[in-house]
């Protein structure tokens, strides 16, 4: 029995360094779901092992700006000197085909999606502590102490925005976090506000 005509849009967001990408990977590695990942577009150069069209669409600033001008981005943001954004067409097509689409994006982008598609499910991925965030950022080894300090301050401001989300998932362990996200998606499928109208229509009850 299918009560939703359209698929769910699931937005995973949260501070930088919280491990959103790792949680997303664990989520997609789990069984028992039919999720589609929305591949983002970025102007940052590929890291070793990253594949165009799989991890990101790697484009130039000119190409990215052309996509913005043409209204082809659902959302976009500038993050540490590079553009990141979600191409709209693939998201719309997949949702219309009834598929569940997952975005993994930073918080400014999530805010734009909230304006345009408030019916999406917004999940805030949060660090278990500020120390854990600090350790993660240090372990990456790519940023100076000063930049790490700025990131932590930014994370605190972003945590203050968590009230705008539907759910908060603390990334204590990656498996736990991915498991909770799957449970949230299942619950949303039984949400009265999402399914009651179609259910009554199906029964012919007004
Ligand atoms: P990274 O360069 O480490 O792959 O990603 C940097 C940040 O950009 C991460 O917080 C990631 O979630 C975010 N990000 C990735 N794709 C998008 C996107 O399409 N839109 C927005 N707004 N942020 C994105």
PDB file of C-alpha atoms and ligand atoms in Angstrom:
ATOM      1  CA  UNK A   1       0.000   0.000   0.000  1.00  0.00           C
ATOM      2  CA  UNK A   2       1.545   3.282  -1.103  1.00  0.00           C
ATOM      3  CA  UNK A   3       0.214   6.381   0.597  1.00  0.00           C
ATOM      4  CA  UNK A   4       2.628   8.927  -0.813  1.00  0.00           C
ATOM      5  CA  UNK A   5       2.563   9.936  -4.493  1.00  0.00           C
ATOM      6  CA  UNK A   6       5.871  11.687  -4.208  1.00  0.00           C
ATOM      7  CA  UNK A   7       9.088  10.572  -2.546  1.00  0.00           C
ATOM      8  CA  UNK A   8      10.434  12.196   0.621  1.00  0.00           C
ATOM      9  CA  UNK A   9      13.164  14.778   0.491  1.00  0.00           C
ATOM     10  CA  UNK A  10      15.544  14.181   3.403  1.00  0.00           C
ATOM     11  CA  UNK A  11      17.950  16.958   4.324  1.00  0.00           C
ATOM     12  CA  UNK A  12      20.970  16.012   6.446  1.00  0.00           C
ATOM     13  CA  UNK A  13      22.766  19.047   7.762  1.00  0.00           C
ATOM     14  CA  UNK A  14      24.856  20.226  10.701  1.00  0.00           C
ATOM     15  CA  UNK A  15      28.148  21.895  11.555  1.00  0.00           C
ATOM     16  CA  UNK A  16      31.337  21.316   9.629  1.00  0.00           C
ATOM     17  CA  UNK A  17      33.417  18.520  11.166  1.00  0.00           C
ATOM     18  CA  UNK A  18      30.447  16.715  12.691  1.00  0.00           C
ATOM     19  CA  UNK A  19      30.876  13.756  10.336  1.00  0.00           C
ATOM     20  CA  UNK A  20      27.873  14.271   8.022  1.00  0.00           C
ATOM     21  CA  UNK A  21      29.649  12.608   5.117  1.00  0.00           C
ATOM     22  CA  UNK A  22      30.608   9.546   7.166  1.00  0.00           C
ATOM     23  CA  UNK A  23      27.068   9.201   8.510  1.00  0.00           C
ATOM     24  CA  UNK A  24      25.697   9.505   4.989  1.00  0.00           C
ATOM     25  CA  UNK A  25      28.079   6.767   3.765  1.00  0.00           C
ATOM     26  CA  UNK A  26      26.980   4.488   6.628  1.00  0.00           C
ATOM     27  CA  UNK A  27      23.321   5.217   5.851  1.00  0.00           C
ATOM     28  CA  UNK A  28      23.746   4.241   2.210  1.00  0.00           C
ATOM     29  CA  UNK A  29      25.655   1.104   3.200  1.00  0.00           C
ATOM     30  CA  UNK A  30      22.664  -0.098   5.256  1.00  0.00           C
ATOM     31  CA  UNK A  31      20.076  -2.462   3.872  1.00  0.00           C
ATOM     32  CA  UNK A  32      16.315  -2.075   3.784  1.00  0.00           C
ATOM     33  CA  UNK A  33      15.935   1.298   2.132  1.00  0.00           C
ATOM     34  CA  UNK A  34      15.541   2.829  -1.272  1.00  0.00           C
ATOM     35  CA  UNK A  35      17.420   6.073  -0.880  1.00  0.00           C
ATOM     36  CA  UNK A  36      18.941   8.074  -3.705  1.00  0.00           C
ATOM     37  CA  UNK A  37      21.804  10.472  -2.996  1.00  0.00           C
ATOM     38  CA  UNK A  38      21.621  13.889  -4.618  1.00  0.00           C
ATOM     39  CA  UNK A  39      25.084  14.467  -6.077  1.00  0.00           C
ATOM     40  CA  UNK A  40      26.108  18.080  -5.409  1.00  0.00           C
ATOM     41  CA  UNK A  41      27.951  20.462  -7.644  1.00  0.00           C
ATOM     42  CA  UNK A  42      31.114  22.158  -6.371  1.00  0.00           C
ATOM     43  CA  UNK A  43      33.961  24.372  -7.487  1.00  0.00           C
ATOM     44  CA  UNK A  44      36.442  22.783  -5.077  1.00  0.00           C
ATOM     45  CA  UNK A  45      39.028  20.502  -6.698  1.00  0.00           C
ATOM     46  CA  UNK A  46      38.469  16.741  -6.371  1.00  0.00           C
ATOM     47  CA  UNK A  47      40.278  14.955  -3.518  1.00  0.00           C
ATOM     48  CA  UNK A  48      42.195  11.756  -4.233  1.00  0.00           C
ATOM     49  CA  UNK A  49      39.737   9.018  -5.158  1.00  0.00           C
ATOM     50  CA  UNK A  50      36.746  11.304  -5.721  1.00  0.00           C
ATOM     51  CA  UNK A  51      34.855  10.654  -8.931  1.00  0.00           C
ATOM     52  CA  UNK A  52      33.036  13.263 -11.046  1.00  0.00           C
ATOM     53  CA  UNK A  53      29.318  12.495 -11.106  1.00  0.00           C
ATOM     54  CA  UNK A  54      29.551  10.197  -8.080  1.00  0.00           C
ATOM     55  CA  UNK A  55      31.009  12.281  -5.228  1.00  0.00           C
ATOM     56  CA  UNK A  56      30.370  15.670  -6.828  1.00  0.00           C
ATOM     57  CA  UNK A  57      30.003  17.346 -10.182  1.00  0.00           C
ATOM     58  CA  UNK A  58      33.273  19.261 -10.261  1.00  0.00           C
ATOM     59  CA  UNK A  59      32.847  22.468 -12.243  1.00  0.00           C
ATOM     60  CA  UNK A  60      34.493  25.880 -12.692  1.00  0.00           C
ATOM     61  CA  UNK A  61      33.208  29.034 -10.952  1.00  0.00           C
ATOM     62  CA  UNK A  62      31.912  30.253 -14.324  1.00  0.00           C
ATOM     63  CA  UNK A  63      29.919  27.061 -14.877  1.00  0.00           C
ATOM     64  CA  UNK A  64      28.544  27.181 -11.339  1.00  0.00           C
ATOM     65  CA  UNK A  65      27.486  30.824 -11.670  1.00  0.00           C
ATOM     66  CA  UNK A  66      25.863  30.039 -15.011  1.00  0.00           C
ATOM     67  CA  UNK A  67      23.800  27.311 -13.302  1.00  0.00           C
ATOM     68  CA  UNK A  68      22.720  29.768 -10.581  1.00  0.00           C
ATOM     69  CA  UNK A  69      21.712  32.382 -13.174  1.00  0.00           C
ATOM     70  CA  UNK A  70      19.740  29.770 -15.135  1.00  0.00           C
ATOM     71  CA  UNK A  71      17.773  28.847 -11.974  1.00  0.00           C
ATOM     72  CA  UNK A  72      19.137  25.303 -12.036  1.00  0.00           C
ATOM     73  CA  UNK A  73      20.142  25.115  -8.358  1.00  0.00           C
ATOM     74  CA  UNK A  74      17.730  24.160  -5.574  1.00  0.00           C
ATOM     75  CA  UNK A  75      20.162  25.804  -3.144  1.00  0.00           C
ATOM     76  CA  UNK A  76      23.769  26.871  -3.044  1.00  0.00           C
ATOM     77  CA  UNK A  77      26.270  28.309  -0.579  1.00  0.00           C
ATOM     78  CA  UNK A  78      29.854  29.422  -0.469  1.00  0.00           C
ATOM     79  CA  UNK A  79      31.929  27.391   1.972  1.00  0.00           C
ATOM     80  CA  UNK A  80      35.634  28.164   2.617  1.00  0.00           C
ATOM     81  CA  UNK A  81      36.015  29.909  -0.721  1.00  0.00           C
ATOM     82  CA  UNK A  82      34.165  27.388  -2.875  1.00  0.00           C
ATOM     83  CA  UNK A  83      30.631  27.063  -4.160  1.00  0.00           C
ATOM     84  CA  UNK A  84      28.557  24.012  -3.237  1.00  0.00           C
ATOM     85  CA  UNK A  85      25.006  23.425  -4.409  1.00  0.00           C
ATOM     86  CA  UNK A  86      22.220  21.012  -5.241  1.00  0.00           C
ATOM     87  CA  UNK A  87      21.169  20.648  -8.886  1.00  0.00           C
ATOM     88  CA  UNK A  88      17.380  20.990  -8.926  1.00  0.00           C
ATOM     89  CA  UNK A  89      16.429  18.826 -11.898  1.00  0.00           C
ATOM     90  CA  UNK A  90      17.623  15.457 -10.569  1.00  0.00           C
ATOM     91  CA  UNK A  91      15.956  16.114  -7.196  1.00  0.00           C
ATOM     92  CA  UNK A  92      12.597  16.955  -8.818  1.00  0.00           C
ATOM     93  CA  UNK A  93      12.717  14.003 -11.198  1.00  0.00           C
ATOM     94  CA  UNK A  94      13.536  11.531  -8.423  1.00  0.00           C
ATOM     95  CA  UNK A  95      10.869  12.900  -6.077  1.00  0.00           C
ATOM     96  CA  UNK A  96       8.271  12.770  -8.853  1.00  0.00           C
ATOM     97  CA  UNK A  97       9.259   9.165  -9.510  1.00  0.00           C
ATOM     98  CA  UNK A  98       8.446   8.422  -5.855  1.00  0.00           C
ATOM     99  CA  UNK A  99      12.067   7.961  -4.763  1.00  0.00           C
ATOM    100  CA  UNK A 100      13.536   9.103  -1.438  1.00  0.00           C
ATOM    101  CA  UNK A 101      16.160  11.745  -2.054  1.00  0.00           C
ATOM    102  CA  UNK A 102      18.906  12.537   0.471  1.00  0.00           C
ATOM    103  CA  UNK A 103      20.773  15.850   0.528  1.00  0.00           C
ATOM    104  CA  UNK A 104      23.888  16.199   2.673  1.00  0.00           C
ATOM    105  CA  UNK A 105      24.553  19.924   2.858  1.00  0.00           C
ATOM    106  CA  UNK A 106      25.789  22.696   5.170  1.00  0.00           C
ATOM    107  CA  UNK A 107      23.338  24.811   7.166  1.00  0.00           C
ATOM    108  CA  UNK A 108      22.925  27.867   4.895  1.00  0.00           C
ATOM    109  CA  UNK A 109      21.876  25.572   2.061  1.00  0.00           C
ATOM    110  CA  UNK A 110      19.462  23.729   4.370  1.00  0.00           C
ATOM    111  CA  UNK A 111      17.859  27.089   5.185  1.00  0.00           C
ATOM    112  CA  UNK A 112      17.213  27.722   1.480  1.00  0.00           C
ATOM    113  CA  UNK A 113      15.649  24.280   1.037  1.00  0.00           C
ATOM    114  CA  UNK A 114      13.416  25.035   4.060  1.00  0.00           C
ATOM    115  CA  UNK A 115      12.130  28.142   2.247  1.00  0.00           C
ATOM    116  CA  UNK A 116      11.520  26.345  -1.045  1.00  0.00           C
ATOM    117  CA  UNK A 117      10.449  22.872   0.090  1.00  0.00           C
ATOM    118  CA  UNK A 118       9.161  23.067   3.677  1.00  0.00           C
ATOM    119  CA  UNK A 119       7.640  19.592   3.336  1.00  0.00           C
ATOM    120  CA  UNK A 120      11.138  18.050   3.376  1.00  0.00           C
ATOM    121  CA  UNK A 121      12.392  16.240   6.495  1.00  0.00           C
ATOM    122  CA  UNK A 122      15.149  18.270   8.167  1.00  0.00           C
ATOM    123  CA  UNK A 123      17.635  16.316  10.252  1.00  0.00           C
ATOM    124  CA  UNK A 124      20.335  18.117  12.222  1.00  0.00           C
ATOM    125  CA  UNK A 125      23.434  16.013  12.810  1.00  0.00           C
ATOM    126  CA  UNK A 126      25.077  17.193  16.020  1.00  0.00           C
ATOM    127  CA  UNK A 127      28.385  16.443  17.737  1.00  0.00           C
ATOM    128  CA  UNK A 128      28.226  14.575  21.074  1.00  0.00           C
ATOM    129  CA  UNK A 129      30.466  17.326  22.523  1.00  0.00           C
ATOM    130  CA  UNK A 130      32.497  20.329  21.393  1.00  0.00           C
ATOM    131  CA  UNK A 131      35.653  18.391  22.341  1.00  0.00           C
ATOM    132  CA  UNK A 132      34.765  15.659  19.859  1.00  0.00           C
ATOM    133  CA  UNK A 133      34.302  18.287  17.155  1.00  0.00           C
ATOM    134  CA  UNK A 134      37.666  19.824  18.033  1.00  0.00           C
ATOM    135  CA  UNK A 135      39.355  16.409  17.882  1.00  0.00           C
ATOM    136  CA  UNK A 136      37.789  15.581  14.531  1.00  0.00           C
ATOM    137  CA  UNK A 137      38.865  18.882  13.013  1.00  0.00           C
ATOM    138  CA  UNK A 138      42.400  18.384  14.394  1.00  0.00           C
ATOM    139  CA  UNK A 139      42.621  14.825  13.150  1.00  0.00           C
ATOM    140  CA  UNK A 140      41.860  16.008   9.617  1.00  0.00           C
ATOM    141  CA  UNK A 141      45.150  17.864   9.887  1.00  0.00           C
ATOM    142  CA  UNK A 142      44.161  20.320   7.161  1.00  0.00           C
ATOM    143  CA  UNK A 143      43.459  23.405   9.287  1.00  0.00           C
ATOM    144  CA  UNK A 144      45.533  25.618  11.608  1.00  0.00           C
ATOM    145  CA  UNK A 145      44.641  26.073  15.312  1.00  0.00           C
ATOM    146  CA  UNK A 146      43.182  29.501  14.512  1.00  0.00           C
ATOM    147  CA  UNK A 147      40.946  28.125  11.752  1.00  0.00           C
ATOM    148  CA  UNK A 148      39.844  25.256  14.020  1.00  0.00           C
ATOM    149  CA  UNK A 149      38.921  27.794  16.709  1.00  0.00           C
ATOM    150  CA  UNK A 150      36.854  29.744  14.164  1.00  0.00           C
ATOM    151  CA  UNK A 151      35.148  26.522  13.048  1.00  0.00           C
ATOM    152  CA  UNK A 152      34.195  25.699  16.653  1.00  0.00           C
ATOM    153  CA  UNK A 153      32.723  29.175  17.134  1.00  0.00           C
ATOM    154  CA  UNK A 154      30.796  28.754  13.881  1.00  0.00           C
ATOM    155  CA  UNK A 155      29.584  25.320  15.015  1.00  0.00           C
ATOM    156  CA  UNK A 156      28.237  26.850  18.246  1.00  0.00           C
ATOM    157  CA  UNK A 157      26.253  29.406  16.235  1.00  0.00           C
ATOM    158  CA  UNK A 158      24.974  26.632  13.960  1.00  0.00           C
ATOM    159  CA  UNK A 159      23.920  24.473  16.921  1.00  0.00           C
ATOM    160  CA  UNK A 160      21.749  27.422  17.949  1.00  0.00           C
ATOM    161  CA  UNK A 161      19.856  26.960  14.673  1.00  0.00           C
ATOM    162  CA  UNK A 162      18.971  23.341  15.407  1.00  0.00           C
ATOM    163  CA  UNK A 163      15.525  24.400  16.685  1.00  0.00           C
ATOM    164  CA  UNK A 164      14.472  24.941  13.054  1.00  0.00           C
ATOM    165  CA  UNK A 165      14.932  21.241  12.267  1.00  0.00           C
ATOM    166  CA  UNK A 166      12.486  18.368  12.687  1.00  0.00           C
ATOM    167  CA  UNK A 167      14.989  15.992  14.282  1.00  0.00           C
ATOM    168  CA  UNK A 168      18.366  16.095  15.957  1.00  0.00           C
ATOM    169  CA  UNK A 169      20.656  13.089  15.658  1.00  0.00           C
ATOM    170  CA  UNK A 170      23.766  13.073  17.834  1.00  0.00           C
ATOM    171  CA  UNK A 171      26.664  11.461  16.007  1.00  0.00           C
ATOM    172  CA  UNK A 172      27.935   9.454  19.005  1.00  0.00           C
ATOM    173  CA  UNK A 173      28.742   6.496  16.790  1.00  0.00           C
ATOM    174  CA  UNK A 174      28.299   6.511  13.037  1.00  0.00           C
ATOM    175  CA  UNK A 175      26.221   3.299  13.075  1.00  0.00           C
ATOM    176  CA  UNK A 176      23.904   4.687  15.747  1.00  0.00           C
ATOM    177  CA  UNK A 177      23.395   7.904  13.850  1.00  0.00           C
ATOM    178  CA  UNK A 178      22.688   6.135  10.527  1.00  0.00           C
ATOM    179  CA  UNK A 179      20.315   3.759  12.275  1.00  0.00           C
ATOM    180  CA  UNK A 180      18.366   6.640  13.815  1.00  0.00           C
ATOM    181  CA  UNK A 181      18.084   8.389  10.459  1.00  0.00           C
ATOM    182  CA  UNK A 182      16.602   5.255   8.911  1.00  0.00           C
ATOM    183  CA  UNK A 183      14.125   5.034  11.805  1.00  0.00           C
ATOM    184  CA  UNK A 184      13.135   8.676  11.265  1.00  0.00           C
ATOM    185  CA  UNK A 185      12.531   8.065   7.567  1.00  0.00           C
ATOM    186  CA  UNK A 186      10.328   5.055   8.399  1.00  0.00           C
ATOM    187  CA  UNK A 187       8.340   7.092  10.923  1.00  0.00           C
ATOM    188  CA  UNK A 188       7.829   9.915   8.446  1.00  0.00           C
ATOM    189  CA  UNK A 189       6.141   7.402   6.132  1.00  0.00           C
ATOM    190  CA  UNK A 190       3.480   6.916   8.788  1.00  0.00           C
ATOM    191  CA  UNK A 191       3.138  10.601   9.606  1.00  0.00           C
ATOM    192  CA  UNK A 192      -0.509  11.717   9.677  1.00  0.00           C
ATOM    193  CA  UNK A 193       0.271  15.016   8.012  1.00  0.00           C
ATOM    194  CA  UNK A 194       1.874  13.189   5.102  1.00  0.00           C
ATOM    195  CA  UNK A 195      -0.460  10.273   4.521  1.00  0.00           C
ATOM    196  CA  UNK A 196      -3.939  10.885   5.953  1.00  0.00           C
ATOM    197  CA  UNK A 197      -5.282  12.795   2.958  1.00  0.00           C
ATOM    198  CA  UNK A 198      -4.280  10.061   0.498  1.00  0.00           C
ATOM    199  CA  UNK A 199      -5.422   7.316   2.828  1.00  0.00           C
ATOM    200  CA  UNK A 200      -8.929   8.798   3.116  1.00  0.00           C
ATOM    201  CA  UNK A 201      -9.046   9.312  -0.642  1.00  0.00           C
ATOM    202  CA  UNK A 202      -8.084   5.688  -1.121  1.00  0.00           C
ATOM    203  CA  UNK A 203     -10.931   4.540   1.169  1.00  0.00           C
ATOM    204  CA  UNK A 204     -13.354   7.023  -0.332  1.00  0.00           C
ATOM    205  CA  UNK A 205     -13.975   8.519   3.129  1.00  0.00           C
ATOM    206  CA  UNK A 206     -14.374  12.281   3.293  1.00  0.00           C
TER     207      UNK A 206
HETATM  208  P1  LIG B   1      33.576  18.885   1.505  1.00  0.00           P
HETATM  209  O1  LIG B   1      34.404  19.894   0.768  1.00  0.00           O
HETATM  210  O2  LIG B   1      34.230  18.447   2.784  1.00  0.00           O
HETATM  211  O3  LIG B   1      33.139  17.741   0.613  1.00  0.00           O
HETATM  212  O4  LIG B   1      32.206  19.601   1.933  1.00  0.00           O
HETATM  213  C1  LIG B   1      32.233  20.801   2.655  1.00  0.00           C
HETATM  214  C2  LIG B   1      30.846  21.124   3.179  1.00  0.00           C
HETATM  215  O5  LIG B   1      29.943  21.375   2.096  1.00  0.00           O
HETATM  216  C3  LIG B   1      30.208  19.981   3.991  1.00  0.00           C
HETATM  217  O6  LIG B   1      29.644  20.568   5.165  1.00  0.00           O
HETATM  218  C4  LIG B   1      29.120  19.448   3.074  1.00  0.00           C
HETATM  219  O7  LIG B   1      28.027  18.947   3.815  1.00  0.00           O
HETATM  220  C5  LIG B   1      28.729  20.708   2.342  1.00  0.00           C
HETATM  221  N1  LIG B   1      28.059  20.446   1.059  1.00  0.00           N
HETATM  222  C6  LIG B   1      28.260  19.410   0.201  1.00  0.00           C
HETATM  223  N2  LIG B   1      27.435  19.512  -0.853  1.00  0.00           N
HETATM  224  C7  LIG B   1      26.673  20.621  -0.643  1.00  0.00           C
HETATM  225  C8  LIG B   1      25.618  21.249  -1.374  1.00  0.00           C
HETATM  226  O8  LIG B   1      25.167  20.794  -2.426  1.00  0.00           O
HETATM  227  N3  LIG B   1      25.086  22.370  -0.849  1.00  0.00           N
HETATM  228  C9  LIG B   1      25.519  22.916   0.327  1.00  0.00           C
HETATM  229  N4  LIG B   1      24.902  24.020   0.745  1.00  0.00           N
HETATM  230  N5  LIG B   1      26.506  22.358   1.047  1.00  0.00           N
HETATM  231  C10 LIG B   1      27.080  21.229   0.563  1.00  0.00           C
END
